Amino acid sequence: MKIGFLGAGKMAEAVASALVQSGLCDPQDVIACDTSKERRDLMAKLYQVTVTDCPLEAAKACNVLVLAVKPQDLGTLLADVKPHLSAKHLLVSIAAGKTLAVLKKAAGTKPRIVRVMPNLALMVQEGMSVYCAATNAKPADKRLVAQMFGSAGAVLELPEKHFDAVTALSGSGPAFFAYVLNAVVEAATALKLPADAARLLAEQTLIGTGIYLQNTGRDMGAFIQAVASPKGTTAAGLAVLEKSSIKTILAKTLAAAAARSAELRR
């Protein structure tokens, strides 16, 4: 099985590197296509994959094509390769906002299509990727996509109707979490902690909390109460949070991102 990446930006690099490093694909079975010589040279040097600047070359050589160009460039790309697509092709799109219907219209009815919403943490093999499949996709196609993106983090299948919310939470979420994390670091430095120590403490606390909750499946409310002993330091801080409008602000943040995702679909 050969996998072609039409577009070799950071997201494509993250997936390709995970495929190679996990052993799911041999480097010679991966083709990275990009107009940028710099990106082609980097992919060839770091991962020993085949590179090209010709999408048709990748389409002819590969049964699986990852559509990893910018959303505004996707229409032109698919118009170029459409005559060379057949029922043997599986298209895996990570182009934000491009629905299965849009992809099918641009690529034609022959190829099978799976849409994926990944996030930036793919670059450190801790990504969160959500996918949905067109009606002509086979069970084996979905298993393959789950393997591909699962090699760089967690993966989940959801109906496409949830993708605006998915985009807001896991797609845009890294920026939102980093925003809050940065605010916590700034608050800690205001308490006279050295900046580098504050950042390490904040980052590791976030990582540890996430891993603990994920590994144990513990109810979040119960976890909060377990950390907060009566009249202790955690309880004092939680009292401030409970009196604040933070829940409303976070709800509005996700709603705004989801609304923008819906606008991009139109």
Short mmCIF file of C-alpha atoms in Angstrom, two decimals:
data_model
loop_
_atom_site.label_atom_id
_atom_site.label_comp_id
_atom_site.label_asym_id
_atom_site.label_seq_id
_atom_site.Cartn_x
_atom_site.Cartn_y
_atom_site.Cartn_z
CA MET A 1 0.00 0.00 0.00
CA LYS A 2 1.33 3.39 -1.02
CA ILE A 3 0.13 6.59 0.65
CA GLY A 4 0.46 9.95 -1.05
CA PHE A 5 0.30 13.31 0.68
CA LEU A 6 -0.97 16.10 -1.54
CA GLY A 7 0.49 18.92 0.48
CA ALA A 8 3.45 18.43 2.81
CA GLY A 9 2.91 21.04 5.48
CA LYS A 10 3.21 20.54 9.23
CA MET A 11 0.07 18.40 9.61
CA ALA A 12 1.02 16.17 6.70
CA GLU A 13 4.54 15.87 8.08
CA ALA A 14 3.18 14.85 11.49
CA VAL A 15 1.05 12.07 10.01
CA ALA A 16 3.73 10.89 7.59
CA SER A 17 6.39 10.79 10.29
CA ALA A 18 4.10 8.83 12.59
CA LEU A 19 3.35 6.32 9.83
CA VAL A 20 7.04 5.76 9.19
CA GLN A 21 8.20 5.80 12.80
CA SER A 22 5.44 3.43 13.94
CA GLY A 23 6.30 0.98 11.17
CA LEU A 24 2.84 1.20 9.64
CA CYS A 25 4.48 2.26 6.36
CA ASP A 26 7.95 1.87 4.92
CA PRO A 27 9.44 5.20 3.80
CA GLN A 28 9.50 4.05 0.17
CA ASP A 29 5.71 3.58 0.33
CA VAL A 30 5.09 7.24 1.17
CA ILE A 31 5.04 10.00 -1.43
CA ALA A 32 4.99 13.64 -0.31
CA CYS A 33 3.88 16.15 -2.92
CA ASP A 34 4.33 19.88 -2.43
CA THR A 35 5.03 22.94 -4.54
CA SER A 36 7.66 24.06 -2.02
CA LYS A 37 11.11 22.66 -2.68
CA GLU A 38 12.03 23.45 0.91
CA ARG A 39 9.22 21.21 2.21
CA ARG A 40 10.06 18.43 -0.25
CA ASP A 41 13.72 18.50 0.70
CA LEU A 42 12.88 18.44 4.40
CA MET A 43 10.53 15.44 4.03
CA ALA A 44 13.10 13.52 2.01
CA LYS A 45 15.92 14.30 4.43
CA LEU A 46 14.08 13.62 7.69
CA TYR A 47 11.93 10.64 6.72
CA GLN A 48 13.49 9.24 3.53
CA VAL A 49 10.14 9.33 1.75
CA THR A 50 9.72 9.89 -1.99
CA VAL A 51 8.95 13.49 -2.92
CA THR A 52 7.47 15.17 -5.98
CA ASP A 53 5.95 18.45 -7.05
CA CYS A 54 3.43 16.70 -9.33
CA PRO A 55 0.06 15.70 -7.80
CA LEU A 56 -0.70 13.47 -10.79
CA GLU A 57 2.44 11.44 -10.08
CA ALA A 58 1.24 10.78 -6.54
CA ALA A 59 -2.31 10.02 -7.70
CA LYS A 60 -1.08 7.48 -10.24
CA ALA A 61 1.26 5.77 -7.77
CA CYS A 62 -0.91 5.73 -4.64
CA ASN A 63 -4.29 4.22 -3.78
CA VAL A 64 -4.53 6.36 -0.63
CA LEU A 65 -4.27 10.12 -1.02
CA VAL A 66 -4.20 12.47 1.98
CA LEU A 67 -5.56 15.87 0.95
CA ALA A 68 -3.44 18.19 3.06
CA VAL A 69 -3.42 21.47 1.15
CA LYS A 70 -5.00 24.69 2.42
CA PRO A 71 -8.81 24.63 2.11
CA GLN A 72 -8.76 27.45 -0.45
CA ASP A 73 -6.41 25.41 -2.68
CA LEU A 74 -8.38 22.17 -2.51
CA GLY A 75 -10.74 22.91 -5.40
CA THR A 76 -7.91 23.56 -7.85
CA LEU A 77 -6.01 20.48 -6.69
CA LEU A 78 -8.99 18.15 -7.09
CA ALA A 79 -9.85 19.64 -10.48
CA ASP A 80 -6.36 18.68 -11.63
CA VAL A 81 -6.35 15.13 -10.29
CA LYS A 82 -10.05 14.24 -10.77
CA PRO A 83 -9.57 12.74 -14.25
CA HIS A 84 -7.04 10.33 -12.77
CA LEU A 85 -9.12 9.22 -9.77
CA SER A 86 -10.88 5.88 -9.79
CA ALA A 87 -12.74 3.51 -7.49
CA LYS A 88 -9.38 2.21 -6.26
CA HIS A 89 -8.62 5.55 -4.61
CA LEU A 90 -9.31 6.45 -1.00
CA LEU A 91 -9.22 10.20 -0.37
CA VAL A 92 -8.50 11.25 3.21
CA SER A 93 -9.14 14.96 3.63
CA ILE A 94 -7.78 17.05 6.51
CA ALA A 95 -8.86 20.31 4.85
CA ALA A 96 -10.75 22.31 7.47
CA GLY A 97 -14.38 23.10 6.71
CA LYS A 98 -14.63 20.97 3.57
CA THR A 99 -17.59 18.64 4.02
CA LEU A 100 -18.02 15.19 2.51
CA ALA A 101 -20.56 16.66 0.10
CA VAL A 102 -18.10 19.34 -1.06
CA LEU A 103 -15.35 16.77 -1.43
CA LYS A 104 -17.57 14.39 -3.39
CA LYS A 105 -18.67 17.17 -5.73
CA ALA A 106 -15.05 18.18 -6.39
CA ALA A 107 -13.57 14.68 -6.65
CA GLY A 108 -16.41 12.86 -8.36
CA THR A 109 -18.26 9.72 -7.35
CA LYS A 110 -15.48 7.20 -8.04
CA PRO A 111 -13.09 7.60 -5.09
CA ARG A 112 -14.07 6.71 -1.53
CA ILE A 113 -13.79 9.61 0.90
CA VAL A 114 -13.05 10.01 4.60
CA ARG A 115 -12.91 13.40 6.28
CA VAL A 116 -10.64 13.95 9.29
CA MET A 117 -10.33 16.81 11.77
CA PRO A 118 -6.88 16.46 13.42
CA ASN A 119 -5.12 18.91 15.70
CA LEU A 120 -1.62 20.30 16.09
CA ALA A 121 -0.62 17.83 18.80
CA LEU A 122 -0.17 15.27 16.01
CA MET A 123 3.31 16.74 15.73
CA VAL A 124 4.28 15.17 19.06
CA GLN A 125 2.23 11.97 18.57
CA GLU A 126 -0.42 13.17 21.02
CA GLY A 127 -2.99 14.36 18.51
CA MET A 128 -6.76 14.12 18.68
CA SER A 129 -8.29 13.20 15.33
CA VAL A 130 -11.99 12.76 14.58
CA TYR A 131 -13.20 11.23 11.33
CA CYS A 132 -16.36 10.58 9.38
CA ALA A 133 -16.76 8.56 6.22
CA ALA A 134 -18.78 8.94 3.02
CA THR A 135 -21.38 6.26 2.31
CA ASN A 136 -19.16 4.61 -0.29
CA ALA A 137 -16.26 4.15 2.16
CA LYS A 138 -15.62 0.57 3.18
CA PRO A 139 -15.13 -0.70 6.75
CA ALA A 140 -11.49 -1.37 5.78
CA ASP A 141 -11.13 2.30 4.80
CA LYS A 142 -12.25 3.44 8.23
CA ARG A 143 -9.95 0.98 9.94
CA LEU A 144 -7.04 2.26 7.86
CA VAL A 145 -7.77 5.89 8.72
CA ALA A 146 -8.04 4.98 12.40
CA GLN A 147 -4.64 3.25 12.16
CA MET A 148 -3.04 6.13 10.30
CA PHE A 149 -4.09 8.86 12.71
CA GLY A 150 -4.02 6.57 15.72
CA SER A 151 -0.29 6.21 15.13
CA ALA A 152 -0.01 9.88 16.14
CA GLY A 153 -2.49 10.05 19.02
CA ALA A 154 -6.12 9.29 19.80
CA VAL A 155 -8.80 8.83 17.15
CA LEU A 156 -12.60 8.86 17.23
CA GLU A 157 -15.35 8.33 14.66
CA LEU A 158 -18.31 10.71 14.88
CA PRO A 159 -21.14 11.72 12.52
CA GLU A 160 -20.27 14.73 10.40
CA LYS A 161 -23.03 16.79 12.05
CA HIS A 162 -20.73 17.08 15.09
CA PHE A 163 -17.74 18.45 13.19
CA ASP A 164 -18.35 22.13 13.97
CA ALA A 165 -18.25 21.32 17.68
CA VAL A 166 -15.26 19.02 17.14
CA THR A 167 -13.46 21.83 15.31
CA ALA A 168 -14.14 24.19 18.23
CA LEU A 169 -13.08 21.74 20.95
CA SER A 170 -10.18 19.67 19.65
CA GLY A 171 -9.27 21.52 16.45
CA SER A 172 -9.09 25.02 17.94
CA GLY A 173 -8.82 23.78 21.50
CA PRO A 174 -5.01 23.69 21.71
CA ALA A 175 -4.97 27.47 21.32
CA PHE A 176 -7.67 27.91 23.96
CA PHE A 177 -5.92 25.65 26.47
CA ALA A 178 -2.61 27.41 25.77
CA TYR A 179 -4.30 30.78 26.33
CA VAL A 180 -5.55 29.69 29.75
CA LEU A 181 -2.21 28.04 30.55
CA ASN A 182 -0.37 31.25 29.70
CA ALA A 183 -2.69 33.21 31.99
CA VAL A 184 -1.94 30.77 34.82
CA VAL A 185 1.80 31.16 34.21
CA GLU A 186 1.48 34.96 34.28
CA ALA A 187 -0.46 34.73 37.54
CA ALA A 188 2.23 32.50 39.02
CA THR A 189 5.01 34.89 38.02
CA ALA A 190 3.04 37.67 39.71
CA LEU A 191 3.43 35.55 42.87
CA LYS A 192 7.22 35.84 42.36
CA LEU A 193 7.79 32.39 40.82
CA PRO A 194 10.56 32.41 38.18
CA ALA A 195 8.99 32.37 34.71
CA ASP A 196 10.66 29.13 33.60
CA ALA A 197 9.63 27.36 36.80
CA ALA A 198 6.06 28.66 36.50
CA ARG A 199 5.80 27.37 32.95
CA LEU A 200 7.13 23.92 33.83
CA LEU A 201 4.82 23.64 36.84
CA ALA A 202 1.80 24.71 34.80
CA GLU A 203 2.54 22.49 31.80
CA GLN A 204 3.28 19.36 33.83
CA THR A 205 0.23 19.91 36.02
CA LEU A 206 -1.96 20.13 32.92
CA ILE A 207 -0.35 17.05 31.37
CA GLY A 208 -0.58 15.03 34.56
CA THR A 209 -4.20 15.97 35.18
CA GLY A 210 -5.20 15.04 31.64
CA ILE A 211 -3.40 11.70 31.72
CA TYR A 212 -4.81 10.85 35.15
CA LEU A 213 -8.39 11.58 34.10
CA GLN A 214 -7.99 9.74 30.80
CA ASN A 215 -6.37 6.67 32.32
CA THR A 216 -8.73 6.37 35.28
CA GLY A 217 -11.97 7.55 33.68
CA ARG A 218 -12.73 9.21 36.99
CA ASP A 219 -15.65 11.59 37.23
CA MET A 220 -14.25 15.11 36.96
CA GLY A 221 -16.44 16.50 39.70
CA ALA A 222 -15.32 13.74 42.08
CA PHE A 223 -11.69 14.39 41.12
CA ILE A 224 -12.04 18.09 41.90
CA GLN A 225 -13.53 17.34 45.28
CA ALA A 226 -10.78 14.82 46.02
CA VAL A 227 -8.11 17.48 45.43
CA ALA A 228 -10.02 20.13 47.40
CA SER A 229 -9.82 19.36 51.10
CA PRO A 230 -12.25 21.40 53.24
CA LYS A 231 -11.01 24.91 53.99
CA GLY A 232 -7.75 24.16 52.15
CA THR A 233 -5.86 26.02 49.43
CA THR A 234 -7.70 24.34 46.54
CA ALA A 235 -11.07 25.14 48.08
CA ALA A 236 -10.03 28.79 48.42
CA GLY A 237 -9.15 28.96 44.73
CA LEU A 238 -12.24 27.04 43.61
CA ALA A 239 -14.43 29.52 45.49
CA VAL A 240 -13.10 32.28 43.23
CA LEU A 241 -13.71 30.21 40.09
CA GLU A 242 -17.26 29.35 41.14
CA LYS A 243 -18.09 33.02 41.66
CA SER A 244 -16.61 33.99 38.30
CA SER A 245 -18.11 33.84 34.82
CA ILE A 246 -15.45 31.42 33.53
CA LYS A 247 -17.97 28.75 32.50
CA THR A 248 -19.93 31.31 30.49
CA ILE A 249 -16.75 32.63 28.86
CA LEU A 250 -15.60 29.16 27.86
CA ALA A 251 -19.05 28.30 26.50
CA LYS A 252 -19.03 31.49 24.40
CA THR A 253 -15.49 30.73 23.19
CA LEU A 254 -16.44 27.29 21.87
CA ALA A 255 -19.70 28.59 20.45
CA ALA A 256 -17.89 31.31 18.51
CA ALA A 257 -15.39 28.83 17.07
CA ALA A 258 -18.17 26.39 16.13
CA ALA A 259 -20.16 29.18 14.48
CA ARG A 260 -17.14 30.19 12.41
CA SER A 261 -16.64 26.56 11.37
CA ALA A 262 -20.25 26.50 10.18
CA GLU A 263 -19.68 29.70 8.19
CA LEU A 264 -16.65 28.17 6.46
CA ARG A 265 -18.82 25.27 5.28
CA ARG A 266 -21.07 27.55 3.27
#
